[in-house]
Short mmCIF file of C-alpha atoms in Angstrom, two decimals:
data_model
loop_
_atom_site.label_atom_id
_atom_site.label_comp_id
_atom_site.label_asym_id
_atom_site.label_seq_id
_atom_site.Cartn_x
_atom_site.Cartn_y
_atom_site.Cartn_z
CA UNK A 261 32.45 2.15 32.00
CA UNK A 262 28.87 1.44 32.35
CA UNK A 263 28.62 -2.41 34.38
CA UNK A 264 27.41 -4.57 32.18
CA UNK A 265 24.68 -6.99 32.25
CA UNK A 266 23.46 -9.72 30.30
CA UNK A 267 20.29 -8.82 28.29
CA UNK A 268 16.72 -10.77 29.53
CA UNK A 269 15.36 -13.00 26.76
CA UNK A 270 18.61 -13.64 25.37
CA UNK A 271 21.11 -17.30 26.73
CA UNK A 272 24.53 -15.51 24.63
CA UNK A 273 25.04 -19.57 23.45
CA UNK A 274 27.29 -19.83 20.13
CA UNK A 275 25.78 -23.52 19.02
CA UNK A 276 24.93 -25.57 15.73
CA UNK A 277 23.64 -28.33 14.70
CA UNK A 278 24.99 -28.73 10.76
CA UNK A 279 22.12 -31.02 8.81
CA UNK A 280 24.65 -35.32 8.51
CA UNK A 281 26.63 -34.95 6.25
CA UNK A 282 26.08 -37.99 3.82
CA UNK A 283 29.08 -38.85 0.93
CA UNK A 284 28.36 -40.55 -2.58
CA UNK A 285 25.03 -42.10 -3.30
CA UNK A 286 23.52 -41.70 -0.26
CA UNK A 287 23.29 -38.32 -0.42
CA UNK A 288 20.99 -38.23 -3.50
CA UNK A 289 18.64 -41.19 -1.46
CA UNK A 290 18.40 -38.93 1.64
CA UNK A 291 16.23 -35.50 1.06
CA UNK A 292 19.09 -32.39 2.86
CA UNK A 293 18.19 -31.20 5.62
CA UNK A 294 18.56 -27.31 3.93
CA UNK A 295 15.60 -26.27 2.67
CA UNK A 296 17.45 -24.81 -0.63
CA UNK A 297 18.92 -27.49 -1.16
CA UNK A 298 15.58 -29.88 -0.74
CA UNK A 299 14.57 -28.00 -3.35
CA UNK A 300 17.28 -28.70 -5.21
CA UNK A 301 16.61 -32.38 -4.65
CA UNK A 302 13.15 -32.59 -5.63
CA UNK A 303 13.06 -30.85 -8.71
CA UNK A 304 16.62 -33.26 -9.35
CA UNK A 305 14.66 -36.60 -8.90
CA UNK A 306 12.08 -35.66 -11.35
CA UNK A 307 14.69 -34.53 -13.81
CA UNK A 308 16.57 -37.80 -12.50
CA UNK A 309 13.66 -39.48 -13.72
CA UNK A 310 12.65 -38.20 -17.04
CA UNK A 311 15.89 -38.59 -18.11
CA UNK A 312 16.21 -41.62 -17.98
CA UNK A 313 12.92 -42.44 -19.43
CA UNK A 314 13.64 -40.56 -22.24
CA UNK A 315 16.73 -42.60 -22.71
CA UNK A 316 14.24 -45.92 -22.56
CA UNK A 317 12.42 -44.55 -24.67
CA UNK A 318 14.71 -43.79 -27.79
CA UNK A 319 15.89 -47.18 -27.09
CA UNK A 320 13.18 -48.43 -26.90
CA UNK A 321 12.21 -46.69 -30.72
CA UNK A 322 15.17 -47.09 -32.07
CA UNK A 323 14.37 -50.80 -31.88
CA UNK A 324 11.04 -51.00 -33.67
CA UNK A 325 8.90 -50.63 -30.42
CA UNK A 326 6.04 -48.69 -30.69
CA UNK A 327 6.82 -47.15 -34.40
CA UNK A 328 8.89 -47.84 -37.92
CA UNK A 329 12.30 -46.71 -36.68
CA UNK A 330 14.69 -43.91 -37.19
CA UNK A 331 16.44 -42.33 -39.76
CA UNK A 332 19.99 -45.04 -40.94
CA UNK A 333 22.74 -42.25 -38.69
CA UNK A 334 20.45 -41.22 -36.61
CA UNK A 335 21.07 -43.29 -33.89
CA UNK A 336 25.06 -41.57 -32.75
CA UNK A 337 23.33 -38.67 -33.19
CA UNK A 338 21.03 -39.62 -30.42
CA UNK A 339 23.31 -41.37 -28.19
CA UNK A 340 25.68 -37.98 -28.40
CA UNK A 341 22.31 -35.67 -27.66
CA UNK A 342 20.85 -38.28 -25.37
CA UNK A 343 24.67 -38.13 -23.06
CA UNK A 344 25.21 -34.51 -23.15
CA UNK A 345 22.09 -34.41 -22.25
CA UNK A 346 22.70 -36.22 -19.02
CA UNK A 347 25.80 -34.13 -18.33
CA UNK A 348 24.34 -31.54 -18.09
CA UNK A 349 21.02 -32.19 -15.89
CA UNK A 350 23.85 -33.68 -13.19
CA UNK A 351 26.15 -30.27 -14.03
CA UNK A 352 23.38 -27.66 -13.44
CA UNK A 353 21.76 -30.12 -10.71
CA UNK A 354 26.00 -30.02 -8.27
CA UNK A 355 26.41 -26.62 -9.45
CA UNK A 356 22.93 -25.10 -7.96
CA UNK A 357 23.39 -27.27 -4.97
CA UNK A 358 26.77 -25.63 -3.52
CA UNK A 359 25.77 -22.55 -4.56
CA UNK A 360 22.11 -23.02 -2.08
CA UNK A 361 19.51 -23.72 -4.31
CA UNK A 362 18.16 -22.78 -7.86
CA UNK A 363 17.15 -19.93 -6.01
CA UNK A 364 20.74 -18.97 -6.54
CA UNK A 365 21.12 -19.27 -10.48
CA UNK A 366 17.80 -18.55 -11.78
CA UNK A 367 18.19 -15.23 -13.00
CA UNK A 368 21.70 -15.14 -13.41
CA UNK A 369 23.56 -15.37 -16.86
CA UNK A 370 24.23 -19.16 -15.70
CA UNK A 371 20.46 -19.70 -15.54
CA UNK A 372 20.04 -18.32 -19.01
CA UNK A 373 22.66 -20.16 -20.44
CA UNK A 374 21.27 -23.53 -18.61
CA UNK A 375 17.99 -22.89 -19.52
CA UNK A 376 18.91 -21.73 -23.15
CA UNK A 377 21.11 -25.21 -22.84
CA UNK A 378 18.15 -27.90 -22.28
CA UNK A 379 15.56 -25.90 -25.21
CA UNK A 380 18.13 -26.72 -27.78
CA UNK A 381 18.89 -30.16 -26.61
CA UNK A 382 15.57 -30.97 -26.55
CA UNK A 383 14.86 -29.63 -29.45
CA UNK A 384 17.11 -31.42 -31.46
CA UNK A 385 15.94 -34.86 -30.10
CA UNK A 386 12.57 -33.75 -31.78
CA UNK A 387 14.15 -33.30 -34.48
CA UNK A 388 16.44 -35.76 -34.89
CA UNK A 389 13.59 -38.30 -34.13
CA UNK A 390 10.74 -37.18 -35.95
CA UNK A 391 9.85 -33.55 -35.66
CA UNK A 392 5.86 -33.41 -34.81
CA UNK A 393 5.48 -37.13 -34.70
CA UNK A 394 7.80 -37.47 -31.70
CA UNK A 395 6.46 -38.22 -28.54
CA UNK A 396 9.55 -36.21 -26.25
CA UNK A 397 7.94 -32.60 -27.51
CA UNK A 398 6.79 -33.26 -24.40
CA UNK A 399 9.55 -33.18 -22.46
CA UNK A 400 9.34 -29.05 -23.51
CA UNK A 401 6.08 -29.70 -20.59
CA UNK A 402 8.31 -30.29 -17.96
CA UNK A 403 10.65 -27.39 -18.61
CA UNK A 404 8.29 -24.78 -19.07
CA UNK A 405 6.48 -25.91 -15.50
CA UNK A 406 9.76 -25.90 -13.87
CA UNK A 407 10.94 -23.03 -14.95
CA UNK A 408 7.68 -21.25 -14.39
CA UNK A 409 8.00 -22.11 -10.57
CA UNK A 410 11.53 -21.61 -10.25
CA UNK A 411 11.44 -18.00 -11.52
CA UNK A 412 10.37 -14.56 -11.78
CA UNK A 413 7.04 -13.73 -13.98
CA UNK A 414 9.07 -11.26 -15.59
CA UNK A 415 11.61 -14.31 -16.11
CA UNK A 416 8.99 -16.49 -16.76
CA UNK A 417 7.44 -15.07 -20.10
CA UNK A 418 10.90 -15.08 -21.69
CA UNK A 419 11.34 -18.88 -21.06
CA UNK A 420 7.79 -19.08 -22.67
CA UNK A 421 9.01 -17.43 -25.83
CA UNK A 422 12.09 -19.37 -26.11
CA UNK A 423 10.22 -23.09 -25.88
CA UNK A 424 7.81 -21.68 -28.62
CA UNK A 425 10.69 -20.60 -30.73
CA UNK A 426 12.88 -24.28 -29.20
CA UNK A 427 9.73 -25.58 -30.22
CA UNK A 428 9.18 -24.02 -34.04
CA UNK A 429 13.19 -24.97 -34.43
CA UNK A 430 12.39 -28.55 -33.77
CA UNK A 431 8.52 -29.17 -35.87
CA UNK A 432 9.25 -26.87 -38.88
CA UNK A 433 9.45 -29.08 -41.31
CA UNK A 434 12.37 -28.92 -44.01
CA UNK A 435 11.85 -27.34 -47.55
CA UNK A 436 8.40 -26.35 -46.36
CA UNK A 437 5.73 -28.25 -47.77
CA UNK A 438 2.55 -26.65 -47.16
CA UNK A 439 0.63 -24.06 -43.27
CA UNK A 440 -0.58 -28.32 -42.13
CA UNK A 441 1.85 -28.61 -39.49
CA UNK A 442 1.24 -24.62 -38.65
CA UNK A 443 -1.63 -25.91 -36.55
CA UNK A 444 -0.35 -28.36 -35.15
CA UNK A 445 2.03 -25.69 -33.78
CA UNK A 446 -0.26 -23.56 -32.50
CA UNK A 447 -2.28 -25.64 -30.95
CA UNK A 448 0.62 -27.78 -28.62
CA UNK A 449 2.70 -24.13 -27.81
CA UNK A 450 -0.71 -22.39 -26.54
CA UNK A 451 -1.16 -26.70 -24.31
CA UNK A 452 2.55 -25.17 -22.86
CA UNK A 453 1.88 -21.43 -21.86
CA UNK A 454 -1.23 -22.41 -20.54
CA UNK A 455 0.73 -25.18 -18.75
CA UNK A 456 3.37 -22.48 -17.35
CA UNK A 457 1.12 -19.99 -16.63
CA UNK A 458 -0.94 -22.16 -14.14
CA UNK A 459 2.38 -23.80 -12.44
CA UNK A 460 3.67 -19.71 -12.57
CA UNK A 461 0.26 -18.77 -10.93
CA UNK A 462 0.73 -21.29 -8.22
CA UNK A 463 3.92 -20.17 -7.44
CA UNK A 464 2.14 -16.96 -6.68
CA UNK A 465 -0.75 -18.06 -4.70
CA UNK A 466 1.63 -20.51 -2.20
CA UNK A 467 4.27 -17.05 -1.83
CA UNK A 468 1.70 -15.12 -1.35
CA UNK A 469 -0.18 -17.74 1.41
CA UNK A 470 3.89 -18.24 3.11
CA UNK A 471 4.70 -13.87 3.02
CA UNK A 472 1.50 -14.68 5.35
CA UNK A 473 2.40 -16.75 7.34
CA UNK A 474 5.54 -15.26 7.68
CA UNK A 475 3.45 -12.24 8.86
CA UNK A 476 0.99 -13.47 11.21
CA UNK A 477 4.29 -15.85 12.59
CA UNK A 478 6.61 -12.26 13.02
CA UNK A 479 3.49 -11.07 14.98
CA UNK A 480 2.72 -13.40 17.00
CA UNK A 481 6.56 -13.32 17.83
CA UNK A 482 6.11 -9.42 18.51
CA UNK A 483 3.28 -10.32 20.91
CA UNK A 484 5.13 -12.71 22.73
CA UNK A 485 8.27 -10.58 23.09
CA UNK A 486 5.28 -7.42 24.90
CA UNK A 487 4.16 -10.52 27.49
CA UNK A 488 7.82 -11.34 28.23
CA UNK A 489 8.70 -8.03 27.92
CA UNK A 490 6.58 -7.37 30.85
CA UNK A 491 7.36 -10.34 33.22
CA UNK A 492 10.97 -8.86 32.91
CA UNK A 493 9.73 -5.48 33.82
CA UNK A 494 7.31 -7.14 37.29
CA UNK A 495 9.76 -10.08 38.18
CA UNK A 496 12.91 -7.61 37.71
CA UNK A 497 12.98 -4.34 37.35
CA UNK A 498 9.85 -4.10 39.93
CA UNK A 499 11.11 -6.70 42.08
CA UNK A 500 15.00 -4.93 42.60
CA UNK A 501 13.36 -1.36 42.27
CA UNK A 502 11.91 -2.14 45.45
CA UNK A 503 14.14 -3.89 47.48
CA UNK A 504 15.81 -0.20 46.61
CA UNK A 505 13.75 1.67 47.62
CA UNK A 506 13.17 0.29 50.97
CA UNK A 507 16.56 0.23 51.28
CA UNK A 508 16.88 3.65 50.80
CA UNK A 509 14.00 4.60 52.81
CA UNK A 510 15.82 2.74 55.88
CA UNK A 511 18.26 4.70 55.34
CA UNK A 512 17.06 7.87 54.99
CA UNK A 513 15.79 7.08 58.52
CA UNK A 514 18.80 6.06 59.80
CA UNK A 515 20.81 9.35 58.05
CA UNK A 516 18.06 11.82 60.20
CA UNK A 517 19.44 10.20 62.95
CA UNK A 518 22.69 10.41 63.16
CA UNK A 519 24.11 8.06 60.55
CA UNK A 520 26.02 4.51 61.68
CA UNK A 521 29.83 3.47 59.20
CA UNK A 522 27.51 1.38 56.54
CA UNK A 523 24.79 3.85 55.25
CA UNK A 524 27.85 4.90 52.81
CA UNK A 525 27.86 1.43 52.54
CA UNK A 526 24.45 0.86 50.96
CA UNK A 527 24.20 3.53 49.32
CA UNK A 528 27.07 2.73 46.60
CA UNK A 529 24.84 -1.13 46.72
CA UNK A 530 21.94 0.18 45.65
CA UNK A 531 22.84 3.28 43.23
CA UNK A 532 25.29 0.27 41.38
CA UNK A 533 21.79 -1.74 41.73
CA UNK A 534 19.51 1.03 40.28
CA UNK A 535 22.87 1.37 37.34
CA UNK A 536 21.73 -1.65 36.54
CA UNK A 537 18.29 -1.92 36.43
CA UNK A 538 18.71 0.69 33.83
CA UNK A 539 20.54 -0.55 31.90
CA UNK A 540 18.12 -3.20 31.53
CA UNK A 541 15.34 -0.95 30.90
CA UNK A 542 17.44 0.54 27.93
CA UNK A 543 17.90 -2.58 26.57
CA UNK A 544 14.36 -3.37 26.66
CA UNK A 545 13.12 -0.29 25.45
CA UNK A 546 15.28 -0.69 22.65
CA UNK A 547 14.75 -3.91 21.13
CA UNK A 548 11.37 -4.10 22.12
CA UNK A 549 10.52 -1.19 19.77
CA UNK A 550 13.66 0.05 18.20
CA UNK A 551 11.60 3.25 16.22
CA UNK A 552 8.96 5.07 16.90
CA UNK A 553 6.22 5.59 14.46
CA UNK A 554 7.77 8.88 13.46
CA UNK A 555 11.34 6.74 13.14
CA UNK A 556 10.57 4.70 10.12
CA UNK A 557 12.50 6.54 7.69
CA UNK A 558 15.96 5.17 6.82
CA UNK A 559 17.70 7.62 8.16
CA UNK A 560 16.41 6.86 11.16
CA UNK A 561 16.92 3.64 11.73
CA UNK A 562 20.38 3.42 10.20
CA UNK A 563 21.21 5.79 12.98
CA UNK A 564 19.41 4.00 15.88
CA UNK A 565 20.80 1.41 15.06
CA UNK A 566 24.59 3.15 14.81
CA UNK A 567 24.00 3.89 18.13
CA UNK A 568 22.74 1.71 20.37
CA UNK A 569 25.72 -1.14 18.87
CA UNK A 570 28.52 1.27 20.23
CA UNK A 571 26.31 2.26 23.28
CA UNK A 572 26.86 -1.80 23.53
CA UNK A 573 30.35 -1.59 22.51
CA UNK A 574 31.42 1.03 25.16
CA UNK A 575 29.62 -1.62 27.58
CA UNK A 576 32.04 -4.42 26.23
CA UNK A 577 34.52 -3.42 25.49
CA UNK A 578 34.96 -4.48 22.28
CA UNK A 579 34.52 -2.28 18.88
CA UNK A 580 32.10 -2.78 16.43
CA UNK A 581 30.74 -0.79 13.73
CA UNK A 582 27.64 -1.06 11.31
CA UNK A 583 27.60 -1.04 7.71
CA UNK A 584 24.88 -0.06 5.04
CA UNK A 585 22.54 -0.10 7.85
CA UNK A 586 20.56 2.50 6.24
CA UNK A 587 19.24 -0.46 4.65
CA UNK A 588 17.30 -1.98 7.01
CA UNK A 589 14.37 1.14 5.71
CA UNK A 590 13.51 -1.61 3.13
CA UNK A 591 12.77 -3.69 6.06
CA UNK A 592 8.47 -3.27 6.26
CA UNK A 593 6.47 -2.91 9.80
CA UNK A 594 8.84 -3.40 13.29
CA UNK A 595 8.75 -7.81 13.35
CA UNK A 596 10.55 -8.17 10.62
CA UNK A 597 12.55 -4.63 12.18
CA UNK A 598 13.40 -6.51 16.07
CA UNK A 599 13.97 -9.82 13.97
CA UNK A 600 16.66 -8.38 13.09
CA UNK A 601 17.62 -6.25 16.24
CA UNK A 602 17.61 -9.45 18.36
CA UNK A 603 20.07 -11.65 15.95
CA UNK A 604 22.69 -8.41 15.65
CA UNK A 605 22.64 -8.50 19.46
CA UNK A 606 22.71 -12.52 19.71
CA UNK A 607 25.45 -12.35 17.56
CA UNK A 608 27.19 -9.17 19.02
CA UNK A 609 26.55 -10.41 22.19
CA UNK A 610 28.21 -13.83 21.80
CA UNK A 611 31.13 -11.92 20.05
CA UNK A 612 31.87 -10.28 23.32
CA UNK A 613 31.72 -12.80 25.39
CA UNK A 614 33.07 -16.38 24.19
CA UNK A 615 34.88 -14.85 20.44
CA UNK A 616 38.00 -14.27 22.24
CA UNK A 617 37.05 -10.96 19.37
CA UNK A 618 39.09 -8.03 18.91
CA UNK A 619 36.27 -6.64 16.66
CA UNK A 620 33.24 -6.88 15.22
CA UNK A 621 31.75 -5.48 11.86
CA UNK A 622 27.59 -6.06 11.17
CA UNK A 623 27.25 -5.40 7.32
CA UNK A 624 23.85 -4.17 5.40
CA UNK A 625 23.51 -5.92 2.16
CA UNK A 626 20.46 -6.36 -0.50
CA UNK A 627 21.51 -8.72 -3.53
CA UNK A 628 18.79 -10.27 -5.61
CA UNK A 629 16.01 -9.17 -3.25
CA UNK A 630 16.89 -10.22 -0.25
CA UNK A 631 18.10 -8.34 2.28
CA UNK A 632 21.48 -9.64 3.95
CA UNK A 633 22.33 -8.35 8.26
CA UNK A 634 25.78 -10.74 8.99
CA UNK A 635 27.53 -10.71 12.20
CA UNK A 636 31.89 -11.12 12.10
CA UNK A 637 34.14 -11.58 14.58
CA UNK A 638 37.93 -11.97 14.01
CA UNK A 639 37.92 -13.82 17.27
CA UNK A 640 38.82 -17.54 17.51
CA UNK A 641 36.19 -19.21 15.80
CA UNK A 642 35.27 -22.16 16.44
CA UNK A 643 33.87 -25.74 14.65
CA UNK A 644 30.02 -25.72 14.38
CA UNK A 645 29.82 -29.84 14.87
CA UNK A 646 31.42 -30.10 18.23
CA UNK A 647 29.43 -27.41 19.31
CA UNK A 648 25.80 -28.88 21.60
CA UNK A 649 22.76 -27.06 20.87
CA UNK A 650 21.82 -23.93 22.71
CA UNK A 651 18.61 -21.66 23.21
CA UNK A 652 20.84 -19.01 21.48
CA UNK A 653 21.33 -20.41 17.78
CA UNK A 654 17.70 -22.14 17.59
CA UNK A 655 16.29 -18.53 18.89
CA UNK A 656 17.86 -16.78 15.41
CA UNK A 657 16.77 -19.77 13.07
CA UNK A 658 13.76 -19.31 14.38
CA UNK A 659 13.66 -15.41 14.03
CA UNK A 660 14.61 -15.76 10.66
CA UNK A 661 13.01 -18.76 9.62
CA UNK A 662 8.90 -16.71 10.78
CA UNK A 663 10.16 -13.46 8.13
CA UNK A 664 11.00 -16.26 5.31
CA UNK A 665 14.53 -15.80 5.56
CA UNK A 666 17.03 -18.01 6.61
CA UNK A 667 20.29 -17.72 8.80
CA UNK A 668 23.91 -19.65 8.24
CA UNK A 669 26.90 -19.94 10.50
CA UNK A 670 30.05 -19.47 9.28
CA UNK A 671 33.52 -20.38 11.09
CA UNK A 672 35.95 -22.10 11.77
CA UNK A 673 39.10 -22.06 14.11
CA UNK A 674 41.51 -19.24 13.53
CA UNK A 675 38.75 -17.72 11.47
CA UNK A 676 36.61 -15.74 13.45
CA UNK A 677 32.35 -16.45 13.01
CA UNK A 678 30.05 -15.39 10.76
CA UNK A 679 26.26 -14.76 11.60
CA UNK A 680 24.42 -14.78 8.39
CA UNK A 681 20.22 -14.07 8.10
CA UNK A 682 19.44 -12.94 4.78
CA UNK A 683 15.26 -11.70 4.10
CA UNK A 684 12.95 -11.84 0.94
CA UNK A 685 12.27 -7.82 0.74
CA UNK A 686 8.94 -8.66 -1.56
#
């Protein structure tokens, strides 16, 4: 088995600083540190404000403020609608926060069900509070803008169709007498659609700018890696090789003069130094430029990754396997693949040195437009909250964030550890 040497530019330290845990009402007043939950928190504030104002508006209008009171018997229906609407908004916020953000539920059957319930409740409330004369119809703007920002383009179009149907159900007079209401309906529908399309365009522009910024950061990271590699070769391997050459030249001259008892010892020492330098060069070569220009297809990427993981397994004496490596072919650009490989390298090195594991697995999957790389071991596990900050964890998080992705740690004492990185494919 080859001698194990630490890989430069990587600090094999497992550490995690979780967001500050808050309980009770305080967690609704302070924004979470996790980006996905922070987005939910911000939208939740808007929804809560809208629901609260709707309740005040219904209460005032029921008292005759701002117009004639509602029809007799409508109060019970309004109380019921408001209660159901409030409960649904709170349930939706709770579910999306537990699942990690709006991106986890939007576009799914659960997300569509939430949207359908929202539209039904608003349409029923508009109907009860006066139809076309009700000011509650403006809630459709909140729904169409929010869904256009949070949904994909194709899904947002279906949301606008749903808004059109809900608005029609809320406004059409019963029985239908004349067509004067049609112009009012079409006017509102045009403005709702325009607001949704503008919000969607703003979202697309923001995503494109975010993607371009992530690409620039990734390229800068790659340049920094190359500069670091150059320094390491000059200061580390370069110096070791130069010193070995000098000692070997001296040894050769001694042997020419008859040799001595120290010559074999010197040769063994220098062979060990050269072997370590060779291992370092192999590591740096692969992790700085893992694939050549002619190895961009999925099969080549998968084979090369599997080979390097097997080599690391032999050097650390820890059984490792790779599942789904061919999915890495969906990542575009050397910088993205480099980030994934650095994360895998760091996680496997940690598993070999600190986890006390007997096996480790690298799982690569694609789901909902994201590529997920999970490195799991069956070691002792740990409580992330008890560990001090470390460079290794910060480096992995920064690499994932530079590509618009996220990195999370799953571990408990006695259950092993999982390092999960998620990268958007678009």
